[in-house]
Short mmCIF file of C-alpha atoms and ligand atoms in Angstrom, two decimals:
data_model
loop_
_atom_site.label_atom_id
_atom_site.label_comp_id
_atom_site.label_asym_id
_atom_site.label_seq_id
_atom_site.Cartn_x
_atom_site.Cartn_y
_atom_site.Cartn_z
CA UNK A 1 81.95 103.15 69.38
CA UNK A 2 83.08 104.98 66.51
CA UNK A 3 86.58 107.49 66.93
CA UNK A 4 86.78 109.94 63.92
CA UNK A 5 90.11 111.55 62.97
CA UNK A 6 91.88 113.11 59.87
CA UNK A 7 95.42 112.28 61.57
CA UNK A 8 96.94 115.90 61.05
CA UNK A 9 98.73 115.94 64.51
CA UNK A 10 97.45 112.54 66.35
CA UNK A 11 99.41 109.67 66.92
CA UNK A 12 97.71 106.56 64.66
CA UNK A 13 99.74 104.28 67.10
CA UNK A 14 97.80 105.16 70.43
CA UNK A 15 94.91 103.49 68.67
CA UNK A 16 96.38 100.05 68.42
CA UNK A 17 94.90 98.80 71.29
CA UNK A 18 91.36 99.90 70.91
CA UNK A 19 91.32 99.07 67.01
CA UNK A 20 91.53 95.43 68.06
CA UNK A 21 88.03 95.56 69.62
CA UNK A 22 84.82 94.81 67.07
CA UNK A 23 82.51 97.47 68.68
CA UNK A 24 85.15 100.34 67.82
CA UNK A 25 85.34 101.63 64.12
CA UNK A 26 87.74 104.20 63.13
CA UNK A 27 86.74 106.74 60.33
CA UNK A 28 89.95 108.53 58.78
CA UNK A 29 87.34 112.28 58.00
CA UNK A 30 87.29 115.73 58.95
CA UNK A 31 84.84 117.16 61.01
CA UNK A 32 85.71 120.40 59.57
CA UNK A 33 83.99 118.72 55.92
CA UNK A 34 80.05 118.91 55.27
CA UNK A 35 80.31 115.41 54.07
CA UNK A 36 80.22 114.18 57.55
CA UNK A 37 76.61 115.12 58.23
CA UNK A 38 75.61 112.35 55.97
CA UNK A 39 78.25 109.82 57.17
CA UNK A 40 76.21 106.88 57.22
CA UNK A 41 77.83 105.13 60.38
CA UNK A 42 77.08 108.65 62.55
CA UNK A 43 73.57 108.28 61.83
CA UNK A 44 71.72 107.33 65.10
CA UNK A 45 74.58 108.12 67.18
CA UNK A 46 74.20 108.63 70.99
CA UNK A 47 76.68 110.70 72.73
CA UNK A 48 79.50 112.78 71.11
CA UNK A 49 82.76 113.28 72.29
CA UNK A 50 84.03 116.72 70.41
CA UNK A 51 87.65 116.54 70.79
CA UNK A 52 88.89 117.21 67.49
CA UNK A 53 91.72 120.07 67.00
CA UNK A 54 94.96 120.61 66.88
CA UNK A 55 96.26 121.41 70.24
CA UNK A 56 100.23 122.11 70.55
CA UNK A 57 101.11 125.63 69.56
CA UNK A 58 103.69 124.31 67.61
CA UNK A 59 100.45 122.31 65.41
CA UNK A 60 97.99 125.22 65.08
CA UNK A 61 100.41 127.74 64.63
CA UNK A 62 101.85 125.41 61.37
CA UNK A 63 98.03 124.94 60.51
CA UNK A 64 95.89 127.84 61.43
CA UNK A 65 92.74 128.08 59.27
CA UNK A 66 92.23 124.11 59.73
CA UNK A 67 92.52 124.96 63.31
CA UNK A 68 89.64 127.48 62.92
CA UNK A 69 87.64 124.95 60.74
CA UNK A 70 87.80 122.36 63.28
CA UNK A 71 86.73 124.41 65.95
CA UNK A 72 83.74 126.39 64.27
CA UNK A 73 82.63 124.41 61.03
CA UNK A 74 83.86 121.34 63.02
CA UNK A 75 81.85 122.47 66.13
CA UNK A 76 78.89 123.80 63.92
CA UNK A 77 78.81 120.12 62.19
CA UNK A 78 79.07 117.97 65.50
CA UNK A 79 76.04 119.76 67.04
CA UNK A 80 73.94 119.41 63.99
CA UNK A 81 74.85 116.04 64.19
CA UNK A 82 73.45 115.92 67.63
CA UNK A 83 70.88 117.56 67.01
CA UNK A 84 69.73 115.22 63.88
CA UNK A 85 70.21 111.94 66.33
CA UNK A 86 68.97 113.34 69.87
CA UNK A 87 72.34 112.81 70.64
CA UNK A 88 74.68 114.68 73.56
CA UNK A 89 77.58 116.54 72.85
CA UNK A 90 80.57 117.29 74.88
CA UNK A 91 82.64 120.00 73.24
CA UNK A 92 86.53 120.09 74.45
CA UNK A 93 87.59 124.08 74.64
CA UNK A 94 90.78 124.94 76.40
CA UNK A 95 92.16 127.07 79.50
CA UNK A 96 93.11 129.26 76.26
CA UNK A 97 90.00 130.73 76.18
CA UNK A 98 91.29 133.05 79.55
CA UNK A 99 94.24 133.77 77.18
CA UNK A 100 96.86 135.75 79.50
CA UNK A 101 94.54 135.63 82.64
CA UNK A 102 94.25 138.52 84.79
CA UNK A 103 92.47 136.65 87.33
CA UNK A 104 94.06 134.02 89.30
CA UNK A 105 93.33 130.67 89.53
CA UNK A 106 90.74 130.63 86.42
CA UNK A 107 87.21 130.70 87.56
CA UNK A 108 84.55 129.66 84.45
CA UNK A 109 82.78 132.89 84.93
CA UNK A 110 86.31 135.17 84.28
CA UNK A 111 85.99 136.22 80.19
CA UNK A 112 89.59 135.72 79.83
CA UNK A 113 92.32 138.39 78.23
CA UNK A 114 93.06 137.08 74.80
CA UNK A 115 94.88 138.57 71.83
CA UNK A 116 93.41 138.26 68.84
CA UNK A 117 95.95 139.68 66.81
CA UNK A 118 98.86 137.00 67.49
CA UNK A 119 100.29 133.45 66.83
CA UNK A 120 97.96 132.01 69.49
CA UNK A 121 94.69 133.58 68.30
CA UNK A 122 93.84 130.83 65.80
CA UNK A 123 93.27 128.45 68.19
CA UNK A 124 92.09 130.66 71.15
CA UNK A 125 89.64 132.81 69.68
CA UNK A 126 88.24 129.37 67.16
CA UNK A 127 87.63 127.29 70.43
CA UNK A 128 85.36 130.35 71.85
CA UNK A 129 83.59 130.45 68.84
CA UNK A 130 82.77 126.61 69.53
CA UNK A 131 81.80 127.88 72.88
CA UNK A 132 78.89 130.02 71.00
CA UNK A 133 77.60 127.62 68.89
CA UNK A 134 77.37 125.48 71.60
CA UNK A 135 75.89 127.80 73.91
CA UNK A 136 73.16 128.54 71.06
CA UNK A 137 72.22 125.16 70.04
CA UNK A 138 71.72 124.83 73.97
CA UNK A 139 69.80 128.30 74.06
CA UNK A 140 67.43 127.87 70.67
CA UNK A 141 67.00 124.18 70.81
CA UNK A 142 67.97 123.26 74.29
CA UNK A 143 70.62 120.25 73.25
CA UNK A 144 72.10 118.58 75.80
CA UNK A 145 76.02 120.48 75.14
CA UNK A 146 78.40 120.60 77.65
CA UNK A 147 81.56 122.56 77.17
CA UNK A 148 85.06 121.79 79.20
CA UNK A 149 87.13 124.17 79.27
CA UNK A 150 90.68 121.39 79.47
CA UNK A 151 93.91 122.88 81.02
CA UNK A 152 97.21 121.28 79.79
CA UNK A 153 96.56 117.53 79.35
CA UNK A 154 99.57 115.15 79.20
CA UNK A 155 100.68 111.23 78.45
CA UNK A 156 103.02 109.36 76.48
CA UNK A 157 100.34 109.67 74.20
CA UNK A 158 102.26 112.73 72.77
CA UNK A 159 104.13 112.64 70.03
CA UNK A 160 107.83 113.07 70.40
CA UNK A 161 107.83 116.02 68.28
CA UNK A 162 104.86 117.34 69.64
CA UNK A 163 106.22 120.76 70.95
CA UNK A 164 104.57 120.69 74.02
CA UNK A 165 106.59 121.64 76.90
CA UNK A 166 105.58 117.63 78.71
CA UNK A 167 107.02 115.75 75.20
CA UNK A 168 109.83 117.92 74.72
CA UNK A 169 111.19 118.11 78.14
CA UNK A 170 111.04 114.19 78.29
CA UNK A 171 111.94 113.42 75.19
CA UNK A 172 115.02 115.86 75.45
CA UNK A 173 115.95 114.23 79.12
CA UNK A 174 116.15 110.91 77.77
CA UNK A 175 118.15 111.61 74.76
CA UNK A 176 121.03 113.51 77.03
CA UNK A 177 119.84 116.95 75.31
CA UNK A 178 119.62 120.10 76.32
CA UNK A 179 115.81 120.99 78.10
CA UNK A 180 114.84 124.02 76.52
CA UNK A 181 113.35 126.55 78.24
CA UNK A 182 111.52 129.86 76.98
CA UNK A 183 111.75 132.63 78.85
CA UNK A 184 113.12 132.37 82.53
CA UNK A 185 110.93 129.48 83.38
CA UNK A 186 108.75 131.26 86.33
CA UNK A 187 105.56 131.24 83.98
CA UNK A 188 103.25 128.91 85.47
CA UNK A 189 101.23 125.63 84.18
CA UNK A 190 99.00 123.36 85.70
CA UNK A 191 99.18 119.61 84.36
CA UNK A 192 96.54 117.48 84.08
CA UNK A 193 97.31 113.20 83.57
CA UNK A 194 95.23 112.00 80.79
CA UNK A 195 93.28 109.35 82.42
CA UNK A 196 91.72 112.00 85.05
CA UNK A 197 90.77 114.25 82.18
CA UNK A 198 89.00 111.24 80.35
CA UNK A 199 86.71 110.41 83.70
CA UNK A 200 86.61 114.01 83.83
CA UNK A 201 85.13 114.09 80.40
CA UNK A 202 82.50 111.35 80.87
CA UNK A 203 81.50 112.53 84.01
CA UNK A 204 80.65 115.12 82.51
CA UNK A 205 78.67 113.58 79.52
CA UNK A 206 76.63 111.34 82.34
CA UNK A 207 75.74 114.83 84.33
CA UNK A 208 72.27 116.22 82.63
CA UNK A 209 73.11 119.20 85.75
CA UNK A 210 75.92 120.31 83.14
CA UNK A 211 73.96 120.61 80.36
CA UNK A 212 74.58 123.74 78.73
CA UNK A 213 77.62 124.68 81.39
CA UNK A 214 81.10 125.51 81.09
CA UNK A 215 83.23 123.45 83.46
CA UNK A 216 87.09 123.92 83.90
CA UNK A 217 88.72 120.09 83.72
CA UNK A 218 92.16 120.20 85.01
CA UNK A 219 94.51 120.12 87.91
CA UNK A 220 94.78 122.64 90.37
CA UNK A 221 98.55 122.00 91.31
CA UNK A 222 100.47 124.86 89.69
CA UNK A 223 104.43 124.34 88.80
CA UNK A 224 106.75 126.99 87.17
CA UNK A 225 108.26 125.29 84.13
CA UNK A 226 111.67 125.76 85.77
CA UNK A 227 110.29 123.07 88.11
CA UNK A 228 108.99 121.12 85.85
CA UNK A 229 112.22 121.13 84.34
CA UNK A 230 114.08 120.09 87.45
CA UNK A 231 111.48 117.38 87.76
CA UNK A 232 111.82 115.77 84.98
CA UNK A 233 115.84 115.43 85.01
CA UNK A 234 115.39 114.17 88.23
CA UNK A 235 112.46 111.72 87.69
CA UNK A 236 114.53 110.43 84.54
CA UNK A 237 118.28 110.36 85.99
CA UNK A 238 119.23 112.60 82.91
CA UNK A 239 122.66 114.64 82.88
CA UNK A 240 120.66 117.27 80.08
CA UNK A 241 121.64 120.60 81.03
CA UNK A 242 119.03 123.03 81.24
CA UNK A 243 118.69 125.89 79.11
CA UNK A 244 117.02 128.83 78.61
CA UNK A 245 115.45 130.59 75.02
CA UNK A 246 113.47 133.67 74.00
CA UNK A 247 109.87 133.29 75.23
CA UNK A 248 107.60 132.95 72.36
CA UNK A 249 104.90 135.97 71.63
CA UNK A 250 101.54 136.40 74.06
CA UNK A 251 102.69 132.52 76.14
CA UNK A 252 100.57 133.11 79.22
CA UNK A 253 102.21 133.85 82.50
CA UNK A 254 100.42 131.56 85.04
CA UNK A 255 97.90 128.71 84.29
CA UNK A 256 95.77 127.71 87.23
CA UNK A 257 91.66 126.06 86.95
CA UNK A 258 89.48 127.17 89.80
CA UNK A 259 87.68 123.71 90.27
CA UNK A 260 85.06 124.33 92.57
CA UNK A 261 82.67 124.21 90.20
CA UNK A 262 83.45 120.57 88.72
CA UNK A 263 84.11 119.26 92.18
CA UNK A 264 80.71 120.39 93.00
CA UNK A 265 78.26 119.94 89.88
CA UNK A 266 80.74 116.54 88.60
CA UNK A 267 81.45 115.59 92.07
CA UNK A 268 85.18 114.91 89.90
CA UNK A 269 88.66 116.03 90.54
CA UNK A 270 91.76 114.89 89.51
CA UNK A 271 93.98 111.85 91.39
CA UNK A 272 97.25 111.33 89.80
CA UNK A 273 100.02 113.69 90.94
CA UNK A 274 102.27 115.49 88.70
CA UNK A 275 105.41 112.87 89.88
CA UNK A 276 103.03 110.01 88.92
CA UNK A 277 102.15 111.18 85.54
CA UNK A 278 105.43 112.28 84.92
CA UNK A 279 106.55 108.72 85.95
CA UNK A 280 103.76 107.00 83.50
CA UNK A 281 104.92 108.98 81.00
CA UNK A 282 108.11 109.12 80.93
CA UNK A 283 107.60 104.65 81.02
CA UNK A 284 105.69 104.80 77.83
CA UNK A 285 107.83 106.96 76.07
CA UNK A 286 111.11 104.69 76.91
CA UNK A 287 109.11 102.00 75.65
CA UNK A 288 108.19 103.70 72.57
CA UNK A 289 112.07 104.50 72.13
CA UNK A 290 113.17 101.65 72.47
CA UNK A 291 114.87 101.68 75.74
N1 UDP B 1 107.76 125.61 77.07
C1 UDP B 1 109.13 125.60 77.35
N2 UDP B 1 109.93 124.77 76.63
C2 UDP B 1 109.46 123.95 75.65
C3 UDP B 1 108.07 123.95 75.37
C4 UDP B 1 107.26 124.81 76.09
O1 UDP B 1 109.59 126.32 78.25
O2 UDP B 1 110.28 123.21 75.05
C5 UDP B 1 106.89 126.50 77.85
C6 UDP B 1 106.00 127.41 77.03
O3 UDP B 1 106.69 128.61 76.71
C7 UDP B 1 104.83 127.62 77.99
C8 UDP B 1 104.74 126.31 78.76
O4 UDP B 1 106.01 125.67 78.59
O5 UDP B 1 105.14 128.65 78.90
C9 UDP B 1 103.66 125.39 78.26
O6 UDP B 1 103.79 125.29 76.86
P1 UDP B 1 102.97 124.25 75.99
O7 UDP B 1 103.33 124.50 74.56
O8 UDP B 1 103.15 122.88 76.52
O9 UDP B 1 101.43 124.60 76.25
P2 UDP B 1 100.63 125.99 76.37
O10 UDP B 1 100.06 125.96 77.73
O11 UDP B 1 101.56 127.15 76.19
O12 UDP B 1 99.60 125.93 75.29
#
């Protein structure tokens, strides 16, 4: 097994464990680089996993044209890749690419309502271009692609200063600082634990019904970030006061995957409640502090 990543938002340290193994070898490249096609160790290559991106606003907004290059040249490289080795390819797009929906919850087939004149566009409108060069190397050549479409994914796997709403409400709660809110709080998210997005993700990789389909991978419990707010003082005991800041520009109102379609072509949904998650990760990260 081979994990490639240039490191310009991921954590090194949630690699410790895996690195011990002899079958894993880590490659420190960019997918966005034409070098990779002749990468020696990716030659004969099986199955691959298309993750890379920044993913917090906070990182693609502070990086925005190697947030396009991962998702297009990236993208374009990873299926020629697949293509060269008969390999199958599982490309990771977002619940961005319904932008703002106007269609509630998300349904695969809804085109979405994105800006592409704004902060978010970078990343938005760069993972639906990775959705069309997937879609053609499935239409001209018929490769195996797959494309998930992943709504908010969370774990102490985040970095602390991650900007995600997840780290920063937990990190804040455990250091007795304010939980910052944007806007009123009643925009809407649906959060999805790490380790069901990862069987979501093979699942879908083993499923030759998916090839060349769009599948939303996600939870279908919606929370206003208010609650999740709420939730996380209470889950960590925290005195934090809550408190409230400008909404940043186009942040979508409500965030909900239909899942219909992966319960019935995966035979997948997700397991691990919100509280649990919350609970995991809100463990790790006291470990990680030190507490
Ligand atoms: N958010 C918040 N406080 C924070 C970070 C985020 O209220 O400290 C809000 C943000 O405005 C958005 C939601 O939480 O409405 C989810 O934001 P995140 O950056 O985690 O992911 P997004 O779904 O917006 O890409």
């Amino acid at each position: 097994m081979i994990g490639i990543d240039n490191f310009s938002s991921g954590k090194p340290s949630n690699l410790h464990e895996i690195s011990g193994y002899p079958s894993f070898l880590l490659l420190t490249l960019d997918v966005a680089k034409p070098s990779i096609l002749h990468q020696e160790e990716l030659q004969g290559i099986e199955e691959i996993y298309h993750l890379a991106s920044p993913a917090s606003p906070r990182d693609y907004q502070r990086n925005p044209f190697a947030t396009i290059a991962a998702n297009t040249a990236g993208t374009s490289h990873m299926l020629e890749l697949a293509a060269k080795n008969g390999a199958k390819l599982v490309y990771a797009s977002t619940s961005e690419a319904y932008g703002d929906p106007e269609v509630h919850p998300q349904p695969e087939e809804y085109k979405g309502n994105v800006n592409t004149w704004g902060p978010r566009a970078c990343y938005d409108e760069s993972k639906r271009l990775g959705e069309v060069y997937c879609y053609e190397y499935h239409r001209q050549i018929q490769l195996p692609v797959k494309v998930a479409r992943i709504f908010n994914t969370y774990s102490g796997g985040l970095r602390n200063d991650d900007g995600r709403v997840i780290s920063n409400f937990v990190t804040q709660a455990l250091n007795g600082e304010d939980i910052t809110v944007y806007g009123n709080g009643s925009q809407t998210r649906s959060f999805c634990y790490v380790t069901d997005t990862i069987r979501g993700l093979i699942t879908l990789m083993e499923k030759d019904a998916a090839n060349g389909q769009i599948i939303n991978i996600g939870n279908d419990t919606e929370y206003s970030i208010l609650d999740i707010a709420h939730l996380v003082k209470e889950l960590t005991g925290s005195s934090s006061r809550i408190t409230f800041h400008p909404l940043p520009q186009d942040d979508p109102q409500l965030r909900r995957p239909c899942l219909t379609k992966a319960r019935t072509l995966l035979g997948w949904e997700p397991v691990v409640t919100l509280r649990e998650g919350l609970l995991r990760t809100i463990e790790a990260y006291c470990s990680q502090m030190g507490r």
